[in-house]
Coordinates of C-alpha atoms in Angstrom, one line a residue:
X235 CA -61.8 -48.3 103.6
X236 CA -58.6 -47.1 102.1
X237 CA -56.4 -47.9 99.2
X238 CA -53.0 -47.1 97.9
X239 CA -53.0 -45.2 94.6
X240 CA -50.5 -46.7 92.2
X241 CA -47.7 -44.3 91.6
X242 CA -47.7 -42.5 88.3
X243 CA -48.2 -44.9 85.5
X244 CA -47.4 -48.2 83.8
X245 CA -44.2 -47.8 81.8
X246 CA -44.0 -49.0 78.2
X247 CA -41.3 -48.8 75.6
X248 CA -40.6 -50.0 72.1
X249 CA -37.0 -51.0 71.6
X250 CA -35.7 -49.2 68.5
X251 CA -32.3 -50.8 68.7
X252 CA -29.3 -49.5 66.8
X253 CA -28.8 -45.9 67.7
X254 CA -29.0 -43.6 70.7
X255 CA -31.3 -40.7 70.2
X256 CA -29.5 -37.3 70.1
X257 CA -30.4 -34.5 72.4
X258 CA -31.0 -36.6 75.5
X259 CA -29.7 -35.5 78.9
X260 CA -26.5 -37.1 80.0
X261 CA -24.3 -37.6 83.0
X262 CA -20.7 -38.4 83.8
X263 CA -19.0 -39.1 87.0
X264 CA -19.5 -35.5 88.0
X265 CA -23.2 -35.8 87.7
X266 CA -23.6 -32.7 85.5
X267 CA -25.8 -32.9 82.5
X268 CA -25.3 -32.0 78.9
X269 CA -26.9 -32.5 75.6
X270 CA -25.9 -35.3 73.3
X271 CA -25.3 -39.0 74.1
X272 CA -25.2 -40.0 77.8
X273 CA -21.9 -41.0 79.3
X274 CA -23.8 -42.9 82.0
X275 CA -21.6 -44.7 84.5
X276 CA -19.1 -45.9 82.0
X277 CA -16.7 -43.1 83.1
X278 CA -17.0 -44.0 86.7
X279 CA -15.7 -46.9 88.7
X280 CA -15.3 -48.2 92.2
X281 CA -17.0 -46.4 95.2
X282 CA -17.3 -43.1 93.3
X283 CA -19.5 -44.7 90.6
X284 CA -22.7 -42.8 89.6
X285 CA -25.8 -45.0 89.5
X286 CA -28.0 -43.9 86.5
X287 CA -31.7 -44.5 87.1
X288 CA -34.6 -44.1 84.7
X289 CA -38.2 -45.2 85.2
X290 CA -40.3 -42.6 83.5
X291 CA -39.5 -40.6 80.4
X292 CA -40.7 -37.0 80.7
X293 CA -41.1 -34.3 78.1
X294 CA -40.8 -31.6 80.7
X295 CA -39.2 -31.4 84.1
X296 CA -40.1 -29.3 87.1
X297 CA -38.2 -29.1 90.4
X298 CA -40.9 -30.5 92.6
X299 CA -40.3 -33.4 95.0
X300 CA -43.8 -33.2 96.7
X301 CA -44.5 -36.9 97.6
X302 CA -48.2 -36.3 97.0
X303 CA -48.1 -34.4 93.7
X304 CA -48.9 -37.4 91.5
X305 CA -48.7 -35.3 88.3
X306 CA -45.2 -34.0 89.0
X307 CA -42.6 -35.7 86.7
X308 CA -40.3 -36.5 89.6
X309 CA -43.1 -38.4 91.3
X310 CA -43.3 -40.8 88.4
X311 CA -39.5 -41.1 88.3
X312 CA -39.4 -42.5 91.8
X313 CA -36.8 -40.0 93.1
X314 CA -38.9 -38.9 96.1
X315 CA -38.7 -42.5 97.4
X316 CA -35.0 -41.8 98.0
X317 CA -35.8 -38.7 100.1
X318 CA -39.0 -39.5 102.0
X319 CA -39.3 -42.7 104.0
X320 CA -42.1 -44.8 105.4
X321 CA -42.5 -46.4 108.8
X322 CA -42.4 -49.8 107.2
X323 CA -40.9 -51.1 103.9
X324 CA -42.7 -53.8 102.0
X325 CA -41.5 -56.6 99.7
X326 CA -44.1 -57.4 97.1
X327 CA -41.8 -60.0 95.4
X328 CA -42.3 -62.3 98.3
X329 CA -45.5 -61.2 100.0
X330 CA -46.3 -62.4 103.5
X331 CA -47.5 -61.2 106.9
X332 CA -44.2 -61.7 108.9
X333 CA -41.1 -59.6 109.3
X334 CA -38.6 -60.3 106.6
X335 CA -41.2 -61.9 104.4
X336 CA -43.5 -59.2 103.1
X337 CA -42.3 -56.3 105.2
X338 CA -39.2 -54.7 106.9
X339 CA -39.1 -52.3 109.9
X340 CA -37.9 -48.9 108.9
X341 CA -38.7 -45.6 110.6
X342 CA -40.7 -47.7 112.9
X343 CA -38.9 -50.6 114.6
X344 CA -42.2 -52.5 115.2
X345 CA -45.9 -52.2 115.1
X346 CA -48.8 -53.6 117.1
X347 CA -52.5 -53.8 116.2
X348 CA -55.1 -53.1 118.8
X349 CA -58.8 -52.9 119.3
X350 CA -59.4 -55.8 116.9
X351 CA -57.7 -54.0 114.0
X352 CA -59.1 -50.5 114.7
X353 CA -55.8 -49.1 115.9
X354 CA -52.2 -49.6 115.2
X355 CA -49.2 -48.5 117.4
X356 CA -45.8 -47.8 115.9
X357 CA -42.6 -47.8 117.9
X358 CA -40.7 -44.9 116.3
X359 CA -37.0 -45.4 115.6
X360 CA -34.7 -43.3 117.7
X361 CA -31.6 -41.4 116.6
X362 CA -33.0 -40.5 113.1
X363 CA -32.5 -37.0 111.8
X364 CA -34.0 -35.0 108.9
X365 CA -31.5 -34.1 106.2
X366 CA -31.3 -30.5 107.7
X367 CA -30.0 -32.0 110.9
X368 CA -33.1 -31.7 113.0
X369 CA -34.3 -34.7 114.9
X370 CA -37.0 -36.9 113.5
X371 CA -39.6 -37.4 116.3
X372 CA -43.0 -38.9 117.0
X373 CA -44.4 -35.4 116.5
X374 CA -43.5 -35.6 112.8
X375 CA -45.3 -38.9 112.5
X376 CA -48.4 -37.5 114.3
X377 CA -48.3 -34.4 112.0
X378 CA -48.1 -36.5 108.8
X379 CA -51.1 -38.7 109.8
X380 CA -53.1 -35.7 110.9
X381 CA -52.3 -34.1 107.5
X382 CA -53.9 -37.2 105.9
X383 CA -56.9 -36.9 108.2
X384 CA -57.6 -33.3 107.6
X385 CA -56.6 -32.9 103.9
X386 CA -58.2 -35.2 101.3
X387 CA -56.2 -33.6 98.6
X388 CA -53.0 -35.3 99.9
X389 CA -54.8 -38.4 101.3
X390 CA -54.6 -40.2 98.0
X391 CA -54.7 -43.6 99.7
X392 CA -58.1 -42.7 101.2
X393 CA -57.0 -43.5 104.7
X394 CA -59.9 -43.3 107.1
X395 CA -58.3 -42.0 110.3
X396 CA -60.2 -41.2 113.4
X397 CA -57.3 -40.0 115.6
X398 CA -53.6 -39.8 116.0
X399 CA -51.6 -39.6 119.3
X400 CA -48.1 -40.0 120.7
X401 CA -47.1 -41.4 124.0
X402 CA -43.4 -41.3 124.6
X403 CA -41.7 -43.0 121.6
X404 CA -45.0 -44.6 120.3
X405 CA -47.5 -43.3 117.9
X406 CA -51.1 -44.7 117.7
X407 CA -53.4 -44.3 114.8
X408 CA -57.1 -45.2 115.2
X409 CA -59.7 -46.0 112.5
X410 CA -63.5 -46.3 112.4
X411 CA -63.3 -49.9 111.3
X412 CA -60.7 -52.8 111.3
X413 CA -57.8 -52.1 108.9
X414 CA -55.6 -55.2 109.1
X415 CA -55.5 -55.5 105.3
X416 CA -54.5 -51.9 104.9
X417 CA -51.1 -52.2 106.5
X418 CA -49.3 -51.1 103.4
X419 CA -51.4 -48.0 102.9
X420 CA -51.0 -47.0 106.6
X421 CA -47.4 -47.9 107.3
X422 CA -46.1 -47.1 103.8
X423 CA -47.0 -43.4 104.0
X424 CA -44.2 -41.0 103.4
X425 CA -43.2 -39.1 106.6
X426 CA -42.6 -35.4 106.2
X427 CA -41.0 -32.9 108.6
X428 CA -43.5 -30.9 110.7
X429 CA -41.1 -27.9 111.0
X430 CA -41.2 -27.4 107.2
X431 CA -44.6 -28.6 106.0
X432 CA -46.7 -27.0 108.8
X433 CA -45.7 -23.6 107.3
X434 CA -45.8 -24.6 103.6
X435 CA -49.4 -23.7 102.9
X436 CA -51.6 -26.1 100.9
X437 CA -49.7 -29.4 101.0
X438 CA -51.1 -30.7 97.7
X439 CA -49.8 -27.7 95.8
X440 CA -46.6 -27.1 97.7
X441 CA -43.6 -27.0 95.3
X442 CA -41.1 -29.0 97.2
X443 CA -38.0 -27.7 95.3
X444 CA -35.4 -28.5 98.0
X445 CA -36.8 -31.4 99.9
X446 CA -35.9 -32.3 103.5
X447 CA -36.4 -36.0 104.3
X448 CA -35.0 -38.8 106.4
X449 CA -33.9 -40.8 103.4
X450 CA -30.4 -41.7 102.1
X451 CA -30.2 -38.9 99.6
X452 CA -30.6 -35.1 99.2
X453 CA -30.8 -33.1 96.0
X454 CA -27.5 -32.4 94.4
X455 CA -27.3 -30.6 91.0
X456 CA -30.6 -29.9 89.2
X457 CA -31.3 -28.9 85.6
X458 CA -34.2 -29.4 83.2
X459 CA -32.2 -32.2 81.6
X460 CA -31.7 -34.2 84.7
X461 CA -30.6 -34.1 88.3
X462 CA -28.3 -35.8 90.8
X463 CA -28.8 -37.0 94.3
X464 CA -26.0 -37.3 96.8
X465 CA -25.8 -38.9 100.3
X466 CA -27.6 -37.4 103.2
X467 CA -24.8 -36.8 105.8
X468 CA -27.3 -37.4 108.6
X469 CA -28.7 -40.7 107.3
X470 CA -29.1 -43.4 109.9
X471 CA -27.7 -46.1 107.7
X472 CA -24.6 -46.6 105.5
X473 CA -25.2 -45.2 101.9
X474 CA -23.1 -47.4 99.5
X475 CA -23.9 -45.6 96.3
X476 CA -22.4 -42.1 96.4
X477 CA -24.2 -40.5 93.6
X478 CA -27.4 -41.2 91.7
X479 CA -28.4 -39.5 88.4
X480 CA -31.8 -39.2 86.9
X481 CA -31.6 -38.2 83.2
X482 CA -34.6 -36.6 81.6
X483 CA -35.2 -38.9 78.6
X484 CA -38.1 -37.6 76.6
X485 CA -39.2 -40.9 75.0
X486 CA -39.2 -44.6 76.0
X487 CA -37.3 -45.4 72.8
X488 CA -34.4 -43.1 73.8
X489 CA -34.3 -44.6 77.3
X490 CA -34.3 -48.1 76.0
X491 CA -31.5 -47.4 73.6
X492 CA -29.5 -45.9 76.5
X493 CA -30.0 -49.1 78.5
X494 CA -28.9 -51.3 75.6
X495 CA -25.8 -49.2 75.0
X496 CA -24.8 -49.4 78.7
X497 CA -25.6 -45.8 79.7
X498 CA -28.4 -46.7 82.2
X499 CA -27.8 -49.0 85.2
X500 CA -31.4 -49.4 86.3
X501 CA -34.8 -49.0 84.7
X502 CA -38.3 -50.4 84.8
X503 CA -40.0 -50.3 81.4
X504 CA -41.9 -52.7 79.2
X505 CA -39.3 -53.4 76.5
X506 CA -40.1 -55.3 73.3
X507 CA -37.6 -58.0 72.7
X508 CA -36.1 -57.7 76.2
X509 CA -34.6 -61.1 76.3
X510 CA -33.1 -61.2 72.8
X511 CA -32.0 -57.6 72.6
X512 CA -30.7 -57.1 76.2
X513 CA -30.5 -60.1 78.5
X514 CA -29.1 -62.6 76.0
X515 CA -26.5 -60.0 74.8
X516 CA -24.7 -60.3 78.2
X517 CA -26.4 -62.8 80.5
X518 CA -23.8 -62.4 83.2
X519 CA -24.5 -58.7 83.7
X520 CA -27.9 -57.9 82.1
X521 CA -30.9 -58.5 84.3
X522 CA -34.5 -58.6 83.1
X523 CA -36.9 -59.9 85.8
X524 CA -40.5 -59.3 85.3
X525 CA -42.1 -60.7 88.4
X526 CA -45.9 -61.1 88.2
X527 CA -47.2 -59.0 91.0
X528 CA -50.8 -58.3 90.0
X529 CA -53.3 -58.7 87.1
X530 CA -54.1 -56.4 84.2
X531 CA -57.8 -55.9 83.5
X532 CA -60.1 -54.3 81.1
X533 CA -62.1 -51.8 83.1
X534 CA -65.7 -51.5 81.9
X535 CA -67.7 -48.3 82.7
X536 CA -70.5 -49.7 84.8
X537 CA -72.6 -46.6 84.5
X538 CA -73.0 -46.4 80.7
X539 CA -74.4 -48.7 78.0
X540 CA -73.3 -51.2 76.7
X541 CA -70.5 -52.0 79.2
X542 CA -73.1 -51.9 82.1
X543 CA -74.7 -55.0 80.5
X544 CA -73.5 -58.3 82.0
X545 CA -74.0 -60.1 78.7
X546 CA -71.7 -57.6 76.9
X547 CA -69.0 -58.0 79.6
X548 CA -69.3 -61.8 79.4
X549 CA -69.1 -61.7 75.6
X550 CA -66.0 -59.5 75.8
X551 CA -64.3 -61.9 78.2
X552 CA -65.2 -64.9 76.0
X553 CA -64.0 -63.3 72.8
X554 CA -60.5 -62.1 73.8
X555 CA -57.4 -64.2 73.3
X556 CA -55.4 -63.8 76.5
X557 CA -52.6 -65.9 75.2
X558 CA -52.2 -63.6 72.2
X559 CA -52.3 -60.5 74.4
X560 CA -49.5 -62.0 76.6
X561 CA -47.4 -63.3 73.7
X562 CA -47.8 -60.5 71.2
X563 CA -49.0 -57.4 73.0
X564 CA -46.8 -58.0 76.0
X565 CA -43.9 -59.8 74.2
X566 CA -44.3 -62.9 76.3
X567 CA -43.4 -61.1 79.5
X568 CA -46.9 -61.2 81.0
X569 CA -48.7 -64.5 80.8
X570 CA -52.5 -65.1 80.6
X571 CA -54.5 -65.4 83.7
X572 CA -56.2 -68.7 84.5
X573 CA -59.2 -67.5 86.3
X574 CA -61.9 -64.9 85.6
X575 CA -61.6 -63.8 89.2
X576 CA -58.3 -62.1 88.3
X577 CA -56.4 -63.7 91.1
X578 CA -52.6 -63.5 90.3
X579 CA -50.8 -66.8 90.5
X580 CA -48.5 -68.1 91.8
X581 CA -47.9 -65.1 94.0
X582 CA -51.4 -65.1 95.5
X583 CA -52.2 -68.8 95.1
X584 CA -52.5 -69.2 98.9
X585 CA -55.7 -67.1 98.7
X586 CA -57.3 -69.1 95.8
X587 CA -59.3 -71.5 98.0
X588 CA -62.1 -73.0 95.9
X589 CA -63.8 -69.8 94.7
X590 CA -61.4 -68.3 92.2
X591 CA -62.0 -70.6 89.2
X592 CA -64.4 -69.3 86.6
X593 CA -66.9 -71.5 84.9
X594 CA -66.3 -69.9 81.5
X595 CA -63.6 -70.9 79.0
X596 CA -60.8 -68.3 79.1
X597 CA -59.4 -69.1 75.7
X598 CA -60.6 -67.0 72.7
X599 CA -64.0 -68.2 71.7
X600 CA -66.0 -65.9 69.4
X601 CA -68.7 -68.4 68.9
X602 CA -69.4 -68.5 72.6
X603 CA -69.3 -64.7 72.7
X604 CA -71.9 -64.6 70.0
X605 CA -74.0 -67.2 71.7
X606 CA -74.0 -65.2 75.0
X607 CA -75.3 -62.1 73.2
X608 CA -77.8 -64.0 71.2
X609 CA -79.3 -65.7 74.3
X610 CA -79.6 -62.2 75.9
X611 CA -81.7 -61.0 72.9
X612 CA -79.0 -59.2 70.8
X613 CA -79.3 -59.5 67.1
X614 CA -76.9 -58.5 64.3
X615 CA -77.6 -55.3 62.5
X616 CA -77.1 -54.5 58.8
X617 CA -73.4 -53.8 59.5
X618 CA -72.9 -57.2 61.0
X619 CA -72.6 -56.1 64.6
X620 CA -74.8 -57.1 67.5
X621 CA -77.4 -54.7 68.7
X622 CA -80.2 -54.7 71.3
X623 CA -83.5 -53.1 70.2
X624 CA -81.7 -51.4 67.3
X625 CA -78.9 -50.0 69.5
X626 CA -75.5 -51.3 68.3
X627 CA -72.9 -52.7 70.7
X628 CA -70.2 -50.1 70.0
X629 CA -67.1 -49.9 72.1
X630 CA -64.0 -47.6 72.3
X631 CA -61.0 -48.9 74.2
X632 CA -59.1 -46.0 75.7
X633 CA -55.4 -46.1 76.7
X634 CA -52.5 -43.8 76.2
X635 CA -50.6 -44.0 72.9
X636 CA -47.4 -43.8 75.0
X637 CA -48.1 -47.1 76.7
X638 CA -47.1 -49.1 73.6
X639 CA -47.8 -52.5 75.0
X640 CA -51.4 -51.5 76.0
X641 CA -51.8 -49.9 72.5
X642 CA -50.8 -53.3 71.0
X643 CA -53.1 -55.1 73.4
X644 CA -56.0 -52.9 72.4
X645 CA -55.4 -53.6 68.7
X646 CA -55.5 -57.4 69.4
X647 CA -58.7 -57.0 71.5
X648 CA -60.4 -54.9 68.9
X649 CA -59.7 -57.5 66.2
X650 CA -61.1 -60.3 68.4
X651 CA -64.2 -58.4 69.4
X652 CA -65.0 -57.6 65.8
X653 CA -64.7 -61.3 65.0
X654 CA -67.3 -61.9 67.7
X655 CA -69.7 -59.3 66.2
X656 CA -68.9 -56.4 68.6
X657 CA -68.0 -53.1 66.9
X658 CA -64.9 -52.1 68.8
X659 CA -62.3 -49.4 68.0
X660 CA -59.1 -48.2 69.8
X661 CA -59.2 -44.7 71.3
X662 CA -55.5 -43.8 72.1
X663 CA -55.1 -40.6 74.0
X664 CA -52.3 -38.2 73.2
X665 CA -51.0 -38.2 76.8
X666 CA -51.2 -40.4 79.9
X667 CA -52.5 -37.3 81.7
X668 CA -55.6 -37.2 79.5
X669 CA -56.2 -40.9 80.0
X670 CA -55.8 -40.5 83.8
X671 CA -58.3 -37.7 83.8
X672 CA -60.8 -39.6 81.8
X673 CA -60.6 -42.6 84.2
X674 CA -60.8 -40.3 87.2
X675 CA -63.9 -38.6 85.9
X676 CA -65.6 -41.8 84.5
X677 CA -65.3 -40.4 80.9
X678 CA -64.6 -43.7 79.1
X679 CA -66.2 -47.0 78.0
X680 CA -63.5 -49.6 78.3
X681 CA -59.8 -49.3 79.3
X682 CA -56.8 -51.6 80.0
X683 CA -55.3 -51.0 83.4
X684 CA -52.8 -52.7 85.7
X685 CA -53.6 -54.1 89.2
X686 CA -52.1 -52.9 92.5
X687 CA -49.5 -55.2 94.0
X688 CA -49.5 -56.0 97.7
X689 CA -48.6 -58.4 100.5
X690 CA -52.0 -59.8 100.0
X691 CA -54.4 -59.5 97.0
X692 CA -56.6 -57.1 99.0
X693 CA -55.0 -54.0 97.6
X694 CA -55.6 -55.2 94.0
X695 CA -59.4 -55.9 94.6
X696 CA -59.9 -52.8 96.7
X697 CA -58.4 -50.6 94.0
X698 CA -60.6 -52.2 91.4
X699 CA -63.9 -52.2 93.3
X700 CA -63.9 -49.9 96.4
X701 CA -66.4 -47.2 95.6
X702 CA -65.2 -45.0 98.5
X703 CA -62.2 -44.2 96.3
X704 CA -64.4 -42.4 93.7
X705 CA -63.8 -38.7 94.4
X706 CA -64.1 -36.9 91.1
X707 CA -60.8 -35.7 89.7
X708 CA -59.1 -37.3 92.8
X709 CA -60.5 -40.7 92.1
X710 CA -58.0 -43.4 93.1
X711 CA -59.9 -46.6 92.4
X712 CA -63.2 -48.2 91.2
X713 CA -62.7 -46.3 88.0
X714 CA -65.6 -48.3 86.5
X715 CA -68.0 -47.0 89.2
X716 CA -69.3 -50.4 90.3
X717 CA -70.8 -49.0 93.5
X718 CA -72.0 -52.4 94.9
X719 CA -73.0 -52.5 98.6
X720 CA -72.4 -56.3 98.4
X721 CA -68.8 -55.8 97.3
X722 CA -68.3 -53.1 99.9
X723 CA -69.3 -55.6 102.6
X724 CA -66.9 -58.2 101.1
X725 CA -64.0 -55.7 101.2
X726 CA -64.8 -54.5 104.7
X727 CA -64.9 -58.1 105.9
X728 CA -61.5 -58.9 104.3
X729 CA -60.0 -55.7 105.7
X730 CA -60.9 -56.9 109.2
X731 CA -59.1 -60.2 108.8
X732 CA -55.5 -60.8 109.8
X733 CA -53.4 -60.8 106.5
X734 CA -52.8 -64.4 105.3
X735 CA -55.0 -66.0 107.9
X736 CA -57.3 -68.9 107.1
X737 CA -60.2 -66.6 107.8
X738 CA -59.0 -64.1 105.3
X739 CA -58.7 -66.8 102.6
X740 CA -62.2 -67.9 103.5
X741 CA -63.6 -64.4 103.3
X742 CA -61.9 -63.8 99.9
X743 CA -63.9 -66.6 98.2
X744 CA -67.3 -64.7 97.8
X745 CA -65.5 -61.8 96.3
X746 CA -63.5 -64.0 93.9
X747 CA -66.8 -65.7 92.8
X748 CA -68.5 -62.3 92.4
X749 CA -65.8 -61.0 90.1
X750 CA -65.7 -64.1 88.0
X751 CA -69.5 -64.1 87.6
X752 CA -70.2 -60.4 87.2
X753 CA -66.9 -59.2 85.6
X754 CA -66.8 -55.6 87.0
X755 CA -63.3 -55.9 85.7
X756 CA -62.3 -58.3 82.9
X757 CA -59.0 -59.9 83.7
X758 CA -56.5 -60.4 80.8
X759 CA -52.8 -61.1 81.7
X760 CA -50.6 -60.8 84.7
X761 CA -49.2 -57.4 85.5
X762 CA -45.4 -57.4 85.7
X763 CA -43.2 -55.5 88.2
X764 CA -40.9 -54.2 85.4
X765 CA -37.2 -54.4 86.3
X766 CA -34.1 -54.2 84.1
X767 CA -30.6 -53.6 85.3
X768 CA -27.0 -53.7 84.1
X769 CA -24.6 -55.0 86.8
X770 CA -21.4 -53.8 85.2
X771 CA -21.0 -51.0 87.8
X772 CA -23.2 -52.2 90.7
X773 CA -24.0 -55.7 92.1
X774 CA -26.5 -56.8 94.7
X775 CA -29.7 -56.6 92.6
X776 CA -32.7 -58.6 93.6
X777 CA -33.3 -61.7 91.5
X778 CA -35.8 -64.5 91.2
X779 CA -33.5 -66.6 93.4
X780 CA -33.0 -63.7 95.9
X781 CA -36.3 -61.8 95.8
X782 CA -35.7 -59.4 98.7
X783 CA -37.5 -56.8 96.6
X784 CA -39.2 -56.5 93.2
X785 CA -36.5 -54.2 91.7
X786 CA -39.1 -51.9 90.1
X787 CA -37.4 -48.5 90.3
X788 CA -40.4 -46.3 90.2
X789 CA -41.1 -47.1 93.7
X790 CA -44.8 -47.6 93.1
X791 CA -45.2 -50.7 95.1
X792 CA -45.1 -49.3 98.5
X793 CA -47.3 -46.2 98.3
X794 CA -46.9 -42.5 97.6
X795 CA -43.5 -41.1 98.3
X796 CA -41.9 -44.4 99.3
X797 CA -40.7 -47.2 97.2
X798 CA -38.7 -50.3 96.4
X799 CA -35.9 -48.1 94.9
X800 CA -34.6 -47.1 98.4
X801 CA -34.5 -50.6 99.8
X802 CA -32.7 -51.9 96.7
X803 CA -30.2 -49.1 96.4
X804 CA -29.0 -49.6 100.0
X805 CA -28.2 -53.2 99.0
X806 CA -26.1 -52.4 96.0
X807 CA -22.3 -52.5 96.0
X808 CA -20.1 -50.6 93.5
X809 CA -17.9 -52.8 91.4
X810 CA -14.3 -51.9 92.2

């Protein structure tokens, strides 16, 4: 099976309103950068306006647009999604299995499944050129998929490819098992030019300083304080935004202040007080749409004590106050889930069937948590915490300090677990990179983590539970190391079903029941697709009433190297 690794990281910011931090990169209509306060788009107007984007504050910048270098700052910023394009674009704000609802044809004009889901054939769009003027051909598509097949270091979606071939204008990819549910991972792959990458050496470490793609933009001016992107003169569509600027904000607070002061047009952060401090200040132009696209979970390490004990996981789930996590930790922007299966509603309600509802009470109930442990033989020790055979239930919840909403969530959870007799403490890492490494290597006890969005809930559960994604430092999923043959069978069965079909809904039910009963992940609140924008200089943004895309600018919804940012930016119109 395969899975799309979520791009970069969840973004979080505390809104320190009232001043703009000094020393932050800036841009004007020229796109050049300077120190001091950012001039943003305020100095631009009409068709020459510069769109300022920010989706990942970075302390250091390197000129590397490699679409598979997940640790490169530019990868997290989403800029590579404006350069490298997929065969199909996906809309996770309105998921569905039909064209226009869930997906849009892109570098492929159509696709057809064959061999009961074991092969897929793409009709490659004609007349497309790379940004250096060379023709984009089926040979480039074949090369890209063969690169995934031969090099696991860049195959971060874990695609299981048997063969790739071209016939005329069609490219066919085959798989050892049915892959219907993996359409996003397969068709959302970033296409790269064979004439460049075939001589670039090791693809995973290639420093792609001057990228050549089929996308609407090429690199303009680059400095360590920020970079501009300008239209690709060979692009196969009209490019309405003539300049895009990515400033290098070093902190979430500085980026938030820049948004509030009108110096950023588009961002995608968790922002404390978003409605009061931003949306309500100018409702006609300020947009804050946090569409629930997946579910946040606590990931327990299933290989170490005590989180490998079902009673402990059940007690954790019973003790936590999901409403408090949503209202306080997430500022009311992510609501509590209603099922211990973790199924995200309303976006995935069609898959709920009858198996998604848990039998436990999902409101905070320390007495029930204590009862669960007591029945399992746990007794309180001299410190007042539950222990089994003299071994105390001691937990550390690990998340990055930079993810301020998760840090707040962890504090709430720690307090609630202690009230239930579980000795919990927060363990905030100094950098997201350390946290990512700990998750990849299984070096943690309990951690808050987002869920993967998708046109079906398959991507979310596959990322949580698919043990084939555990590959040491390159681990892309099943961070808790569940390693359940039963769950692998469930996932394989669902992957073989047509997305959205009645059979797929039926086959989801055993998996939903398993998660609710065994809690290999402990669902908390919905995971938002963060999106904030200022329409003073550009209109045409997606909204709840026109959800043609999620609006999340980091581009992490559609797979490595591709993203929502491209589809949105092509729908924008400069204000004259």
